[in-house]
Coordinates of C-alpha atoms and ligand atoms in Angstrom, one line a residue:
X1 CA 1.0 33.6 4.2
X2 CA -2.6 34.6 4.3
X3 CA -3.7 35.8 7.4
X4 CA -6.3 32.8 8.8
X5 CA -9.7 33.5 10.5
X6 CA -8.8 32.6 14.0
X7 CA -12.2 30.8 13.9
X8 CA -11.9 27.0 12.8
X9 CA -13.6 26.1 9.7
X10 CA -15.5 23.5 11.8
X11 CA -16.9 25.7 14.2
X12 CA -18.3 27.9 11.5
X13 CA -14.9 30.0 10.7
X14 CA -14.1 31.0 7.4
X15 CA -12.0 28.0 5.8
X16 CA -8.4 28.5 5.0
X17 CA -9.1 27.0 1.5
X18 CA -10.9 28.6 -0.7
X19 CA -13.4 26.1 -2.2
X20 CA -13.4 27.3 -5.5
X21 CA -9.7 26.0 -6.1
X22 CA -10.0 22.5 -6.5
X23 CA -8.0 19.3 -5.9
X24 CA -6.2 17.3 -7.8
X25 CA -8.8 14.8 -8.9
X26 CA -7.3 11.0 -8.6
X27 CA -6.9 9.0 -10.4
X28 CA -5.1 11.0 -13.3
X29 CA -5.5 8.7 -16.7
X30 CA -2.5 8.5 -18.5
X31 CA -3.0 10.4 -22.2
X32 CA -2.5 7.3 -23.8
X33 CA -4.9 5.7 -21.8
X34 CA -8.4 6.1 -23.4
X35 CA -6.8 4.1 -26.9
X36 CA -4.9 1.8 -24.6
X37 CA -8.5 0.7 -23.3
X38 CA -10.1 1.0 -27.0
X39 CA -7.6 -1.0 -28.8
X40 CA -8.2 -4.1 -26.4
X41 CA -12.0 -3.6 -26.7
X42 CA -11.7 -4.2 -30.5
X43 CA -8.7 -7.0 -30.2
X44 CA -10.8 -10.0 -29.0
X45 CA -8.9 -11.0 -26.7
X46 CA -9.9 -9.5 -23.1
X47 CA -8.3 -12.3 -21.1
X48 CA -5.6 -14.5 -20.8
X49 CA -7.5 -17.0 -21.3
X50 CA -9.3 -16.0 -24.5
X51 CA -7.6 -17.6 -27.5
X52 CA -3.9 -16.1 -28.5
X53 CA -3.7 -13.4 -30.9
X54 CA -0.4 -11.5 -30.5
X55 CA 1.6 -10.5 -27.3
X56 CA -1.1 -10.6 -24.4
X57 CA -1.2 -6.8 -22.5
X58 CA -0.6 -9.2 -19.5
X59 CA 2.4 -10.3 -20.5
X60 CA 3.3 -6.9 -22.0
X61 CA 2.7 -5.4 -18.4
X62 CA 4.7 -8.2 -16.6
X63 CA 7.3 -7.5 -18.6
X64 CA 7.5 -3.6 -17.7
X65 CA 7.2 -3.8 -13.9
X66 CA 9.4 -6.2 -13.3
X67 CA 12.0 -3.9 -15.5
X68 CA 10.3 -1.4 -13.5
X69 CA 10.8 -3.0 -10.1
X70 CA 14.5 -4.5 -11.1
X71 CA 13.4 -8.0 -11.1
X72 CA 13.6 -10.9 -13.3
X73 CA 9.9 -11.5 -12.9
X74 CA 6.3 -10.8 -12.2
X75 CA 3.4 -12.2 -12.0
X76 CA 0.3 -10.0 -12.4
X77 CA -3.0 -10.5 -10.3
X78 CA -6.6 -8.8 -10.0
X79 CA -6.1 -7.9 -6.1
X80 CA -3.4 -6.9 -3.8
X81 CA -4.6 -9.4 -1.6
X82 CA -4.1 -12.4 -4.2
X83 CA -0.6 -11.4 -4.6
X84 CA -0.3 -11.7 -0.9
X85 CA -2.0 -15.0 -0.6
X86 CA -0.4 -16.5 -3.8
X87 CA 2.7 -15.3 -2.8
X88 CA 2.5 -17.3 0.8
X89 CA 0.7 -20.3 -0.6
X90 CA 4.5 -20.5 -2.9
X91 CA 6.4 -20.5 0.1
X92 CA 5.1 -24.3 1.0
X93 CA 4.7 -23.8 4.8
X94 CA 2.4 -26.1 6.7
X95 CA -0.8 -25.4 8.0
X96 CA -1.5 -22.8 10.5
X97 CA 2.1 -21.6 10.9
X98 CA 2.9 -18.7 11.8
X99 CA 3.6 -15.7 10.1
X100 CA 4.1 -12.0 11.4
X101 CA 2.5 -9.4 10.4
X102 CA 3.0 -5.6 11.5
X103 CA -0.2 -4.5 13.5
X104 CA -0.6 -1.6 11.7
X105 CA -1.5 -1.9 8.5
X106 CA -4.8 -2.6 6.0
X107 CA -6.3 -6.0 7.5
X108 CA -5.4 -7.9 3.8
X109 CA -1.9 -8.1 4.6
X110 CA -3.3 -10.2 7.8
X111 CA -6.4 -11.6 6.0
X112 CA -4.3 -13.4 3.3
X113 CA -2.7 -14.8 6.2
X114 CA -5.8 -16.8 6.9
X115 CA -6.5 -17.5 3.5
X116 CA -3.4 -19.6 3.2
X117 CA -4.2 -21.6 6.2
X118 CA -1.2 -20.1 8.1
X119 CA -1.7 -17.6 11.7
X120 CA -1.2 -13.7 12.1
X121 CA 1.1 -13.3 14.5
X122 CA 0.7 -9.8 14.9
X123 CA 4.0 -7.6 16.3
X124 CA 4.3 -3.9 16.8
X125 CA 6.1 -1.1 14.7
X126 CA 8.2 1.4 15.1
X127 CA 6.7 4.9 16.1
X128 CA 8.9 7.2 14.3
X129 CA 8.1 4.9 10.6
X130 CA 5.2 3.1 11.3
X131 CA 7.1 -0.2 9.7
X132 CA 7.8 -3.4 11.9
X133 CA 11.4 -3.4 12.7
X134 CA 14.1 -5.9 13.1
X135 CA 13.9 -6.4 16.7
X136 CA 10.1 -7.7 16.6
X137 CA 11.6 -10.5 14.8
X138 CA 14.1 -11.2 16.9
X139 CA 12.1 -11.5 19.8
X140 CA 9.7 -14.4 18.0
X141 CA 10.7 -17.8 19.0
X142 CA 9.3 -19.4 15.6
X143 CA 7.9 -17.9 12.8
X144 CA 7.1 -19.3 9.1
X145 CA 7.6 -16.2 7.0
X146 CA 7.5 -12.5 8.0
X147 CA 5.7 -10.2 6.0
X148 CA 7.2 -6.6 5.9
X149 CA 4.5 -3.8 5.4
X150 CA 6.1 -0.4 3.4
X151 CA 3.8 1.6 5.4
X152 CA 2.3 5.1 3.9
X153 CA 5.4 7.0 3.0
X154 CA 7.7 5.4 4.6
X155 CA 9.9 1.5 4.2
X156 CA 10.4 -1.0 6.6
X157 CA 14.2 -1.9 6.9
X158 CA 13.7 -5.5 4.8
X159 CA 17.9 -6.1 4.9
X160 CA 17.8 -5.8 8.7
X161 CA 14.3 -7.8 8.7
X162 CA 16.3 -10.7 6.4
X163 CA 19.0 -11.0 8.4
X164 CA 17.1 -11.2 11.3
X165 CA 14.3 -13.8 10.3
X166 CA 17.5 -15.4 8.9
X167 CA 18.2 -18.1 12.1
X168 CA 14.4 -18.9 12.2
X169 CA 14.5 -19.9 8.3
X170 CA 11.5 -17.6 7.3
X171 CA 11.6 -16.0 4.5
X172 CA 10.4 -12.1 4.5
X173 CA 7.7 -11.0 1.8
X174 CA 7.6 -7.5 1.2
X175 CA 4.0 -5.6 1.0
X176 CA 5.0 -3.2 -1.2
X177 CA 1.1 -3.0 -2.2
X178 CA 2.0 1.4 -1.1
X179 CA 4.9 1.6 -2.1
X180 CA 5.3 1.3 -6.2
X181 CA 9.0 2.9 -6.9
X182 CA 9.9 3.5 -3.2
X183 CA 13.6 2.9 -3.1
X184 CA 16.0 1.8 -0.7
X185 CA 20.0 2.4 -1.2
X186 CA 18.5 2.3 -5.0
X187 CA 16.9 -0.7 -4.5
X188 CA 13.1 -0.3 -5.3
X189 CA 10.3 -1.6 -2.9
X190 CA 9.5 -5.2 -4.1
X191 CA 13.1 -6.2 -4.7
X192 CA 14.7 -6.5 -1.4
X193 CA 12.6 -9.9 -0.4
X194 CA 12.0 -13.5 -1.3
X195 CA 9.0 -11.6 -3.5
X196 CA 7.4 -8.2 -3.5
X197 CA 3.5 -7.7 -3.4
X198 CA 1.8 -4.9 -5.2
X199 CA -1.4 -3.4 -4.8
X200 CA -3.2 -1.6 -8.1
X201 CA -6.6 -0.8 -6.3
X202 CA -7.9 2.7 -6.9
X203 CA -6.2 4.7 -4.6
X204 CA -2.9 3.5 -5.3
X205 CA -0.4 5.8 -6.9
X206 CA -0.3 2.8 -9.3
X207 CA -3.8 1.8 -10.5
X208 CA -6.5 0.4 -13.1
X209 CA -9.4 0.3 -10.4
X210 CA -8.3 -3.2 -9.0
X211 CA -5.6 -5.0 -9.9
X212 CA -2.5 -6.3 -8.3
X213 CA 1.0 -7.9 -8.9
X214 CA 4.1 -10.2 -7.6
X215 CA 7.4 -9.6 -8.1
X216 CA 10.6 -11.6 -7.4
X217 CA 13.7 -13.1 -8.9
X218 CA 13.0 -16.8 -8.3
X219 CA 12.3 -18.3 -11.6
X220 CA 10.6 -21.6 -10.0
X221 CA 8.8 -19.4 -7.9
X222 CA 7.3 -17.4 -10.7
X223 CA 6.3 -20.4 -12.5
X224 CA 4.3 -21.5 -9.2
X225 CA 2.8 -18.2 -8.9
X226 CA 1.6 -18.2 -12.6
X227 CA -0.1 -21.5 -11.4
X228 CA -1.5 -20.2 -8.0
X229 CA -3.0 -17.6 -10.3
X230 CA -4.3 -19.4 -12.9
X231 CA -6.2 -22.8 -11.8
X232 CA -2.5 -24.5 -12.0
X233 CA -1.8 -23.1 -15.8
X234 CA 1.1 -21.4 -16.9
X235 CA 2.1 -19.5 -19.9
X236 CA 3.1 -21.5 -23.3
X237 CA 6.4 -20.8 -23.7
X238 CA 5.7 -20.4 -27.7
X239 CA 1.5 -19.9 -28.0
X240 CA 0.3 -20.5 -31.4
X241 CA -2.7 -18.2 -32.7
X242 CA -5.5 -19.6 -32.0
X243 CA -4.8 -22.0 -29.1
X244 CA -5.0 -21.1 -25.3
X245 CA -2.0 -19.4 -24.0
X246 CA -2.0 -21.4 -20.8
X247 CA -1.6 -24.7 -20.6
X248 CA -2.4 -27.3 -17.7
X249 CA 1.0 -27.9 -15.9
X250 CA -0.6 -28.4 -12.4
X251 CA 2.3 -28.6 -10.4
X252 CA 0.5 -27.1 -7.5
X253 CA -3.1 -26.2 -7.1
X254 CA -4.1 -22.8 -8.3
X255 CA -7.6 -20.8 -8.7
X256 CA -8.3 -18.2 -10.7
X257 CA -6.9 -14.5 -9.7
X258 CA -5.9 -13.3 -13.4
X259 CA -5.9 -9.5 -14.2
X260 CA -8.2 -8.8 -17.0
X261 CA -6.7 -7.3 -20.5
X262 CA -8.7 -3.9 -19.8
X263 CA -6.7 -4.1 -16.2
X264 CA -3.4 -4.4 -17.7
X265 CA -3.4 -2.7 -20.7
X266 CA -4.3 0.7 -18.6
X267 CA -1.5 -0.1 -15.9
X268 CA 0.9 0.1 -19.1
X269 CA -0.5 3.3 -19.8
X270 CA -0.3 4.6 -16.1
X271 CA 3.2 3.2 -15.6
X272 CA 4.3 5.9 -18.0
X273 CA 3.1 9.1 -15.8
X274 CA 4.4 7.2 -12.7
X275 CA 8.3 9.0 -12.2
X276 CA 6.8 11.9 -13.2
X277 CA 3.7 12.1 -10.8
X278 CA 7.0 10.8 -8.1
X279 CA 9.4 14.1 -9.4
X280 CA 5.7 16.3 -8.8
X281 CA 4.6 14.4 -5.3
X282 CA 8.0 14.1 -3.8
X283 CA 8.3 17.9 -4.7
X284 CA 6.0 19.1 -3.0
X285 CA 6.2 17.3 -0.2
X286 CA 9.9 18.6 0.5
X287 CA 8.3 21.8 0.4
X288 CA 5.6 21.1 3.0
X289 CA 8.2 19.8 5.3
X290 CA 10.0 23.1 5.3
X291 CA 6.4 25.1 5.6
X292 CA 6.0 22.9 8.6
X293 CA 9.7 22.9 9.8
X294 CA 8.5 25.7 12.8
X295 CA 5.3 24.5 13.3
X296 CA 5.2 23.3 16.9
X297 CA 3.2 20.1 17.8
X298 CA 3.5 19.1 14.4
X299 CA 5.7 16.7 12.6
X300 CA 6.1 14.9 9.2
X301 CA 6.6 11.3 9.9
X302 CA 10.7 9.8 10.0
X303 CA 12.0 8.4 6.9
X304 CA 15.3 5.9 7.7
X305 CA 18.0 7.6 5.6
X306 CA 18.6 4.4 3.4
X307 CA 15.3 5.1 2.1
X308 CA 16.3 7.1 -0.9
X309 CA 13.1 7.7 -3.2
X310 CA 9.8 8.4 -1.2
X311 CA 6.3 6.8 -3.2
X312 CA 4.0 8.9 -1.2
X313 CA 0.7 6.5 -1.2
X314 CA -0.6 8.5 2.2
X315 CA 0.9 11.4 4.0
X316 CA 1.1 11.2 7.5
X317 CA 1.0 14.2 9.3
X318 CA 1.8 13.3 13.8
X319 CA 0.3 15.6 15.8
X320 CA 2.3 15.6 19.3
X321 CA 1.5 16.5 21.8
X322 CA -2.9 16.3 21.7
X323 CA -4.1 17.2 25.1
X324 CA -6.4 14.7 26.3
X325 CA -9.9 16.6 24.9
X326 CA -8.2 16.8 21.2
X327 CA -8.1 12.7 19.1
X328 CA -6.5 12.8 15.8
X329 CA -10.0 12.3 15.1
X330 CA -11.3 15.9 16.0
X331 CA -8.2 17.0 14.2
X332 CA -8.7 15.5 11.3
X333 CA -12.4 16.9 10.7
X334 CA -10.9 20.5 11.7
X335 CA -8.1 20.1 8.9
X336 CA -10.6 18.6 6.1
X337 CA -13.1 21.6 6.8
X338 CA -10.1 23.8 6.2
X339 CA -8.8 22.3 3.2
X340 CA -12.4 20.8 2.0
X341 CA -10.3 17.9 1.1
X342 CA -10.9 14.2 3.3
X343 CA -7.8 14.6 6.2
X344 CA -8.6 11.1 7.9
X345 CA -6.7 8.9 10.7
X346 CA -5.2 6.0 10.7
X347 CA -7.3 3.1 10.9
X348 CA -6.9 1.3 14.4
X349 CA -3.8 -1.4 14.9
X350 CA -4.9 -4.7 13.3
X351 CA -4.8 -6.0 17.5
X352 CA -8.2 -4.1 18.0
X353 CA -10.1 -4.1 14.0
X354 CA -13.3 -5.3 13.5
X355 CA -12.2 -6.4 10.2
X356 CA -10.1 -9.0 11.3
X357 CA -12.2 -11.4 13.1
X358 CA -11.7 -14.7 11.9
X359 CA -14.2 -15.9 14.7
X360 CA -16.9 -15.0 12.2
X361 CA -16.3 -17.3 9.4
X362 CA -16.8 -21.0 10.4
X363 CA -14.4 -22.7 8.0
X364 CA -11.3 -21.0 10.0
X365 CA -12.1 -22.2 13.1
X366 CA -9.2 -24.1 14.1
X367 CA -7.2 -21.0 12.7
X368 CA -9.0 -18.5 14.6
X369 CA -8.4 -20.3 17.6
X370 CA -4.6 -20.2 17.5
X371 CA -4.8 -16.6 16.3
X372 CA -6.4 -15.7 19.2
X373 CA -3.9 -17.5 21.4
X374 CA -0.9 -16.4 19.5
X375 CA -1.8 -12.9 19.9
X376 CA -2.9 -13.1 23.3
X377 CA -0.8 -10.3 25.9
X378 CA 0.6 -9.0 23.2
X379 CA 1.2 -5.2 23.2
X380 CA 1.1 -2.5 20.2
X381 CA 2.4 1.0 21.8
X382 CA 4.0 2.0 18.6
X383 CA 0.8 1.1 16.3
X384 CA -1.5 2.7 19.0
X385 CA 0.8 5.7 19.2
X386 CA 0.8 6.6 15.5
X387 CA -3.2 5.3 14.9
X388 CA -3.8 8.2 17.3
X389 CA -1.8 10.8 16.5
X390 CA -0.9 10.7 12.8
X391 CA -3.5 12.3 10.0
X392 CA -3.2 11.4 6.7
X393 CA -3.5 13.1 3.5
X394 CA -3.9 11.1 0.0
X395 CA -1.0 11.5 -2.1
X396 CA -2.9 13.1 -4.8
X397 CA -3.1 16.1 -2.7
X398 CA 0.5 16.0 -3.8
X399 CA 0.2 16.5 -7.7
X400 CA -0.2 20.0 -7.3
X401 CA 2.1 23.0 -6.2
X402 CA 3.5 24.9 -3.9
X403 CA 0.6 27.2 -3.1
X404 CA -1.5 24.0 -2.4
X405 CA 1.4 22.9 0.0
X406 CA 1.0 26.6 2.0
X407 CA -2.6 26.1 2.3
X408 CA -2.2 22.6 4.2
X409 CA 0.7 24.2 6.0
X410 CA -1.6 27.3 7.0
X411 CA -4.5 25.1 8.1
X412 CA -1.8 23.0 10.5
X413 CA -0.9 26.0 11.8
X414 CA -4.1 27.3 12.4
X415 CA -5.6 23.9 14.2
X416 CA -2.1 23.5 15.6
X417 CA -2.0 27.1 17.9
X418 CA -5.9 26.5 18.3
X419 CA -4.8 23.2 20.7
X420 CA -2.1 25.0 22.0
X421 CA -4.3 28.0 23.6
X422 CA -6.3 25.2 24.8
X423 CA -9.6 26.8 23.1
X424 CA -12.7 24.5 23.0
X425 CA -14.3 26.3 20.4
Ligands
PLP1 C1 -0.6 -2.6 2.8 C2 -1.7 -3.2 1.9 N1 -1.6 -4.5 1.7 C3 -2.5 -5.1 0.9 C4 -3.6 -4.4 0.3 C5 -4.6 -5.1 -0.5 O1 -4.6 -4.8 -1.8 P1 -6.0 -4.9 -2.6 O2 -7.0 -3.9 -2.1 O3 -5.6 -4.6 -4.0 O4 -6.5 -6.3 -2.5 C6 -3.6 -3.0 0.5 C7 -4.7 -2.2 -0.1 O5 -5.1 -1.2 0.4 C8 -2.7 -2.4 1.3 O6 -2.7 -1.1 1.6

């Protein structure tokens, strides 16, 4: 260990991190990637709905994450978010029923909520994960569907959240959207519910800028989700060159969320470095935890032990105690100025985001108004506790080595006995 300037980087001390050594730089193209991208540009055919050539990169794609995932089938999408709405417009509830939704998460797991036409019913999570747990189902007298958020590093317990949402008949989607290759007694993240939704979006540690996926083993329900995602087409079973490789079956009503050739054809590429950037990530982050094992007023956050393979998307790092005068906020800033790479809290439980305000947009009245009543008294302790003590680091901080994990380490340490001498600058 180096021995720190007791001064903090943020009040002018010299940083623990030298800023000539770099960061990981994210996201890391695959080596194959670059001719992935160039063969589609010269193959005519950039969407699924240009006119059939050969085996669609879509399809190609499909293929290997559901393999990937251990399910029968996927359905690819250009957002997170349309996997999650798709996915709940397949389960055929009725308007404006209700569906929970852990308070702490990113506001599109709640937002596609809306976008169905069903209510958030927003329920707390457990502290030590940060993932809703079995007993805020229980305690709902009606619910629609569930929707279990993999938060950050860490999975929700989706058996214990099935059987529990079991007497109410709702079925439990998994948001697996940071979680790609989590597993749970082997099972990977995606797998465990009715369907799994997957986010591609840039700072996922699966991604081709923006992109997204559904994943589950109920045939009829992939063939409605290729409609929901594709104005009410689905694939020809045998396309003939030339022809469109959709056609109109129209069981339901679908609009158009289709992931673009480009979009696809480099997620085939990425899903290649995944394990590997796992094997690197998980590394290193069994060696911060034992770095940090005797740092007081520090901890990493709990895994359940039937979570067996981490996917680190974000690092929480929980600062407890913080004497009233110190916010995760403060410490963040102090830990990025040491590291000169963005430490940054939680955002605040969905109960209290200005992004979730359904108030503001006129057509979801009558929605707004139940979601407001639905959500009324209730309490968050566990998604306030975390959103105020947890920091998080991006998981590409993670693709690195062990000397990058003593330099975090060191800069916890130094912010950490900072609080503890009760120093205000
Ligand atoms: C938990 C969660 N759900 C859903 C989404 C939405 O995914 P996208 O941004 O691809 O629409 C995200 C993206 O950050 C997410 O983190």
């Amino acid at each position: 260990m180096k021995a720190p300037s007791l001064t903090l980087a943020v009040h002018g001390g010299r940083a623990v991190r030298d800023e000539r050594r770099p960061w990981p730089v994210w996201p890391v193209a695959a080596p194959h990637a670059s001719a992935a991208l160039d063969a589609v540009l010269h193959s005519a055919s950039w969407a699924i709905t240009s006119p059939y050539r050969s085996e669609l990169q879509e399809r190609r794609f499909a293929r290997r994450f559901a393999a990937y995932v251990g399910t029968r089938h996927c359905v690819p999408t250009d957002h997170g978010s349309s996997a999650l709405l798709i996915t709940l417009e397949s389960l055929g509830l009725r308007y404006a029923d209700p569906v929970l939704v852990p308070a702490l998460t990113w506001t599109a797991t709640a937002t596609a909520v809306l976008r169905a036409g069903l209510v958030p019913v927003l329920a707390d999570v457990d502290p030590a994960t940060g993932c809703l747990d079995a007993s805020a189902v229980t305690a709902e007298p009606e619910l629609g569907a569930v929707i279990a958020v993999h938060w950050a590093c860490a999975m929700a317990d989706v058996p214990a959240i099935t059987a529990a949402a079991a007497p109410l008949g709702a079925p439990v989607i998994e948001d697996a959207a940071q979680a790609h290759g989590a597993r749970w007694q082997g099972r990977p993240a995606g797998s465990l519910g009715v369907a799994g939704c997957f986010s591609m979006q840039h700072s996922k540690v699966l991604t081709c800028g923006e992109g997204g996926a559904v994943v589950t083993d109920d045939a009829d329900r992939a063939g409605l989700l290729q409609e929901l995602r594709a104005d009410s087409r689905r694939y020809r079973t045998h396309p003939v060159p030339g022809e469109l490789p959709l056609q109109e079956t129209a069981t339901t009503m679908g609009a158009n969320f289709c992931l673009s050739e480009f979009a696809a054809a480099l997620l085939c590429a990425q899903l290649d470095i995944l394990d590997e950037q796992h094997a690197v990530r998980n590394g290193n982050y069994e060696a911060l935890g034992r770095l940090l094992a005797d740092v007081p007023g520090v901890r990493l956050l709990s895994r359940n032990p039937a979570q067996d393979r981490l996917s680190l998307y974000e690092v929480p790092l929980v600062f407890d105690p913080l004497p009233p005068q110190r916010t995760n906020a403060w410490v963040a800033s102090a830990l990025t100025a040491e590291l000169g790479m963005r430490a940054y809290p939680p955002r605040s439980p969905l109960s209290r985001s200005r992004l979730l305000a359904p108030r503001l947009k006129p057509t979801l009245a009558p929605l707004a108004e139940r979601f407001t009543e639905r959500n009324a008294g209730r309490r968050f302790p566990g998604a306030e506790y975390l959103s105020q003590h947890a920091v998080l680091l991006h998981h590409s901080a993670f693709l690195g080595n062990e000397e990058d994990m003593s330099d975090i380490a060191d800069a916890v340490r130094k912010i950490t006995r900072f609080i503890a001498a009760g120093r205000s600058a």
